[in-house]
């Protein structure tokens, strides 16, 4: 795994490629910015005050809209659209490109060449979801503009972990004393990796549960409890976090034939919901495979915070953009 230690830190208004770059103070200041943005969004509909209309008091985003390039080399709904929503609500502009048939990647252009070509168009910040490759990993920290990872292979999903932690903090005030049970395909999950780092540093206890083949070796996840049997784990968590089975990252034919058994052993459904504390909350980064990790009952349960996670995702991504690009006076950034 490459080190991102050489990357500039968010505290210096630069890139965010992995949560391990963040210092303890960064978490609280990002969350405080997100809180201020939430208040502004409620008051003004956008993340700045439109009534401050004189040239001097307009938000920086209004005076100097920045160009944010969003490059998604893997499919996305929540992360891509919430970065766009965040950028527009701050008054910025977005260039957007997917790896699908509408781009020259369909003609064989590489991720590396695509990034260099988009950089030649002069964006002020790059948001990128990439398959992990050494060439791209080495390129990103050298770019002359800040880069935010929107998900890197199986390695890191920093903004997802931040929005997950923020969602729990908004519910509970703090991560301290929370017991977070993460269930599913831990081995292939960048969400789990980033959450292990953020949630544990903020004081939560973490446990995982899933088929043996999808749980990393104990030496790879020090300090994390492993439950082999979900029914025995159900009374433990204050936060139940389901993870998607990532069919695209393993031999899907074999796994697809076993989804019923998976759901029986590790799926959250009406019966298991009864064993979960009434005070617990249920989370899932999405997309959900209904009938696999969650039955249809789960997101309708009053304990579900799945859509709150999505709403908080806009706030966290806007907070990062505001902190990195600046957001002007009367704005959320302090
Ligand atoms: N949670 C998440 O990364 O969802 P998307 O793949 O839809 O962006």
PDB file of C-alpha atoms in Angstrom, residues 210-322:
ATOM      1  CA  UNK A 210     -19.307 -11.607   8.045  1.00  0.00           C
ATOM      2  CA  UNK A 211     -18.288 -14.784   6.264  1.00  0.00           C
ATOM      3  CA  UNK A 212     -14.743 -15.854   7.153  1.00  0.00           C
ATOM      4  CA  UNK A 213     -13.616 -15.334   3.548  1.00  0.00           C
ATOM      5  CA  UNK A 214     -14.693 -11.665   3.691  1.00  0.00           C
ATOM      6  CA  UNK A 215     -13.061 -10.806   7.048  1.00  0.00           C
ATOM      7  CA  UNK A 216      -9.379  -9.738   7.043  1.00  0.00           C
ATOM      8  CA  UNK A 217      -6.834 -11.612   9.166  1.00  0.00           C
ATOM      9  CA  UNK A 218      -6.812 -10.500  12.835  1.00  0.00           C
ATOM     10  CA  UNK A 219      -3.293  -9.075  12.324  1.00  0.00           C
ATOM     11  CA  UNK A 220      -4.658  -6.738   9.609  1.00  0.00           C
ATOM     12  CA  UNK A 221      -7.349  -5.295  11.913  1.00  0.00           C
ATOM     13  CA  UNK A 222      -5.734  -4.880  15.334  1.00  0.00           C
ATOM     14  CA  UNK A 223      -8.067  -3.733  18.094  1.00  0.00           C
ATOM     15  CA  UNK A 224     -11.184  -4.753  16.179  1.00  0.00           C
ATOM     16  CA  UNK A 225     -13.423  -7.444  17.604  1.00  0.00           C
ATOM     17  CA  UNK A 226     -14.669 -10.182  15.262  1.00  0.00           C
ATOM     18  CA  UNK A 227     -18.083 -11.842  15.658  1.00  0.00           C
ATOM     19  CA  UNK A 228     -18.517 -15.064  13.661  1.00  0.00           C
ATOM     20  CA  UNK A 229     -22.235 -15.296  14.405  1.00  0.00           C
ATOM     21  CA  UNK A 230     -24.468 -12.302  13.682  1.00  0.00           C
ATOM     22  CA  UNK A 231     -27.273 -13.440  15.967  1.00  0.00           C
ATOM     23  CA  UNK A 232     -24.840 -13.468  18.893  1.00  0.00           C
ATOM     24  CA  UNK A 233     -23.640  -9.956  17.927  1.00  0.00           C
ATOM     25  CA  UNK A 234     -27.039  -8.258  17.611  1.00  0.00           C
ATOM     26  CA  UNK A 235     -27.288  -7.081  21.234  1.00  0.00           C
ATOM     27  CA  UNK A 236     -23.813  -5.467  21.147  1.00  0.00           C
ATOM     28  CA  UNK A 237     -23.956  -2.431  18.822  1.00  0.00           C
ATOM     29  CA  UNK A 238     -25.215   1.068  19.345  1.00  0.00           C
ATOM     30  CA  UNK A 239     -24.594   1.534  15.595  1.00  0.00           C
ATOM     31  CA  UNK A 240     -25.242  -1.243  13.052  1.00  0.00           C
ATOM     32  CA  UNK A 241     -23.455  -0.548   9.784  1.00  0.00           C
ATOM     33  CA  UNK A 242     -24.238  -2.832   6.830  1.00  0.00           C
ATOM     34  CA  UNK A 243     -21.828  -2.987   3.909  1.00  0.00           C
ATOM     35  CA  UNK A 244     -22.560  -3.934   0.325  1.00  0.00           C
ATOM     36  CA  UNK A 245     -21.355  -7.250  -1.005  1.00  0.00           C
ATOM     37  CA  UNK A 246     -19.054  -6.044  -3.777  1.00  0.00           C
ATOM     38  CA  UNK A 247     -19.938  -8.513  -6.498  1.00  0.00           C
ATOM     39  CA  UNK A 248     -17.668  -6.676  -8.941  1.00  0.00           C
ATOM     40  CA  UNK A 249     -14.595  -7.307  -6.793  1.00  0.00           C
ATOM     41  CA  UNK A 250     -14.771 -11.093  -6.609  1.00  0.00           C
ATOM     42  CA  UNK A 251     -15.881 -14.198  -8.462  1.00  0.00           C
ATOM     43  CA  UNK A 252     -19.464 -13.054  -8.751  1.00  0.00           C
ATOM     44  CA  UNK A 253     -20.911 -16.264 -10.211  1.00  0.00           C
ATOM     45  CA  UNK A 254     -19.926 -18.182  -7.100  1.00  0.00           C
ATOM     46  CA  UNK A 255     -21.104 -15.451  -4.755  1.00  0.00           C
ATOM     47  CA  UNK A 256     -24.386 -14.783  -6.557  1.00  0.00           C
ATOM     48  CA  UNK A 257     -25.332 -18.423  -6.164  1.00  0.00           C
ATOM     49  CA  UNK A 258     -24.810 -18.052  -2.396  1.00  0.00           C
ATOM     50  CA  UNK A 259     -26.749 -14.837  -1.729  1.00  0.00           C
ATOM     51  CA  UNK A 260     -29.702 -16.577  -0.082  1.00  0.00           C
ATOM     52  CA  UNK A 261     -27.380 -18.319   2.331  1.00  0.00           C
ATOM     53  CA  UNK A 262     -25.525 -15.035   2.905  1.00  0.00           C
ATOM     54  CA  UNK A 263     -28.764 -13.247   3.755  1.00  0.00           C
ATOM     55  CA  UNK A 264     -29.809 -16.058   6.096  1.00  0.00           C
ATOM     56  CA  UNK A 265     -26.507 -15.891   8.033  1.00  0.00           C
ATOM     57  CA  UNK A 266     -25.480 -12.226   7.771  1.00  0.00           C
ATOM     58  CA  UNK A 267     -28.422 -10.230   6.422  1.00  0.00           C
ATOM     59  CA  UNK A 268     -30.367  -7.726   8.528  1.00  0.00           C
ATOM     60  CA  UNK A 269     -34.066  -8.574   8.323  1.00  0.00           C
ATOM     61  CA  UNK A 270     -37.307  -8.325  10.292  1.00  0.00           C
ATOM     62  CA  UNK A 271     -36.306 -11.075  12.745  1.00  0.00           C
ATOM     63  CA  UNK A 272     -32.864  -9.672  13.479  1.00  0.00           C
ATOM     64  CA  UNK A 273     -34.235  -6.126  13.791  1.00  0.00           C
ATOM     65  CA  UNK A 274     -36.061  -7.375  16.902  1.00  0.00           C
ATOM     66  CA  UNK A 275     -32.709  -8.264  18.496  1.00  0.00           C
ATOM     67  CA  UNK A 276     -31.184  -4.833  17.842  1.00  0.00           C
ATOM     68  CA  UNK A 277     -31.474  -2.286  20.661  1.00  0.00           C
ATOM     69  CA  UNK A 278     -34.330   0.184  20.199  1.00  0.00           C
ATOM     70  CA  UNK A 279     -31.768   2.945  20.792  1.00  0.00           C
ATOM     71  CA  UNK A 280     -29.392   1.731  18.101  1.00  0.00           C
ATOM     72  CA  UNK A 281     -29.143   3.350  14.680  1.00  0.00           C
ATOM     73  CA  UNK A 282     -28.763   1.562  11.347  1.00  0.00           C
ATOM     74  CA  UNK A 283     -26.421   2.801   8.651  1.00  0.00           C
ATOM     75  CA  UNK A 284     -25.304   1.680   5.183  1.00  0.00           C
ATOM     76  CA  UNK A 285     -23.117   3.671   2.774  1.00  0.00           C
ATOM     77  CA  UNK A 286     -25.140   2.435  -0.215  1.00  0.00           C
ATOM     78  CA  UNK A 287     -25.889   1.202  -2.713  1.00  0.00           C
ATOM     79  CA  UNK A 288     -27.909  -1.473  -0.881  1.00  0.00           C
ATOM     80  CA  UNK A 289     -28.372  -4.941  -2.335  1.00  0.00           C
ATOM     81  CA  UNK A 290     -31.902  -5.542  -1.031  1.00  0.00           C
ATOM     82  CA  UNK A 291     -32.418  -9.146  -0.050  1.00  0.00           C
ATOM     83  CA  UNK A 292     -28.678  -9.611   0.481  1.00  0.00           C
ATOM     84  CA  UNK A 293     -27.323  -7.377   3.262  1.00  0.00           C
ATOM     85  CA  UNK A 294     -30.672  -5.757   4.144  1.00  0.00           C
ATOM     86  CA  UNK A 295     -34.252  -6.936   3.633  1.00  0.00           C
ATOM     87  CA  UNK A 296     -36.772  -4.343   2.406  1.00  0.00           C
ATOM     88  CA  UNK A 297     -37.918  -3.797   6.029  1.00  0.00           C
ATOM     89  CA  UNK A 298     -34.666  -2.237   7.158  1.00  0.00           C
ATOM     90  CA  UNK A 299     -34.623   1.195   5.543  1.00  0.00           C
ATOM     91  CA  UNK A 300     -38.263   1.690   6.618  1.00  0.00           C
ATOM     92  CA  UNK A 301     -37.329   1.008  10.247  1.00  0.00           C
ATOM     93  CA  UNK A 302     -37.362   4.197  12.375  1.00  0.00           C
ATOM     94  CA  UNK A 303     -33.779   3.418  13.456  1.00  0.00           C
ATOM     95  CA  UNK A 304     -32.500   3.701   9.865  1.00  0.00           C
ATOM     96  CA  UNK A 305     -30.243   6.716   9.193  1.00  0.00           C
ATOM     97  CA  UNK A 306     -29.387   5.711   5.620  1.00  0.00           C
ATOM     98  CA  UNK A 307     -30.845   8.864   4.044  1.00  0.00           C
ATOM     99  CA  UNK A 308     -29.463  11.047   6.836  1.00  0.00           C
ATOM    100  CA  UNK A 309     -26.029   9.768   5.784  1.00  0.00           C
ATOM    101  CA  UNK A 310     -26.711  10.963   2.227  1.00  0.00           C
ATOM    102  CA  UNK A 311     -27.860  14.406   3.397  1.00  0.00           C
ATOM    103  CA  UNK A 312     -24.837  14.685   5.694  1.00  0.00           C
ATOM    104  CA  UNK A 313     -22.632  13.698   2.762  1.00  0.00           C
ATOM    105  CA  UNK A 314     -23.503  16.977   1.015  1.00  0.00           C
ATOM    106  CA  UNK A 315     -22.589  18.942   4.168  1.00  0.00           C
ATOM    107  CA  UNK A 316     -19.286  17.143   4.722  1.00  0.00           C
ATOM    108  CA  UNK A 317     -18.223  17.479   1.083  1.00  0.00           C
ATOM    109  CA  UNK A 318     -19.213  21.150   1.087  1.00  0.00           C
ATOM    110  CA  UNK A 319     -17.256  21.636   4.319  1.00  0.00           C
ATOM    111  CA  UNK A 320     -14.163  20.142   2.677  1.00  0.00           C
ATOM    112  CA  UNK A 321     -14.563  22.275  -0.457  1.00  0.00           C
ATOM    113  CA  UNK A 322     -15.097  25.380   1.683  1.00  0.00           C
TER     114      UNK A 322
END
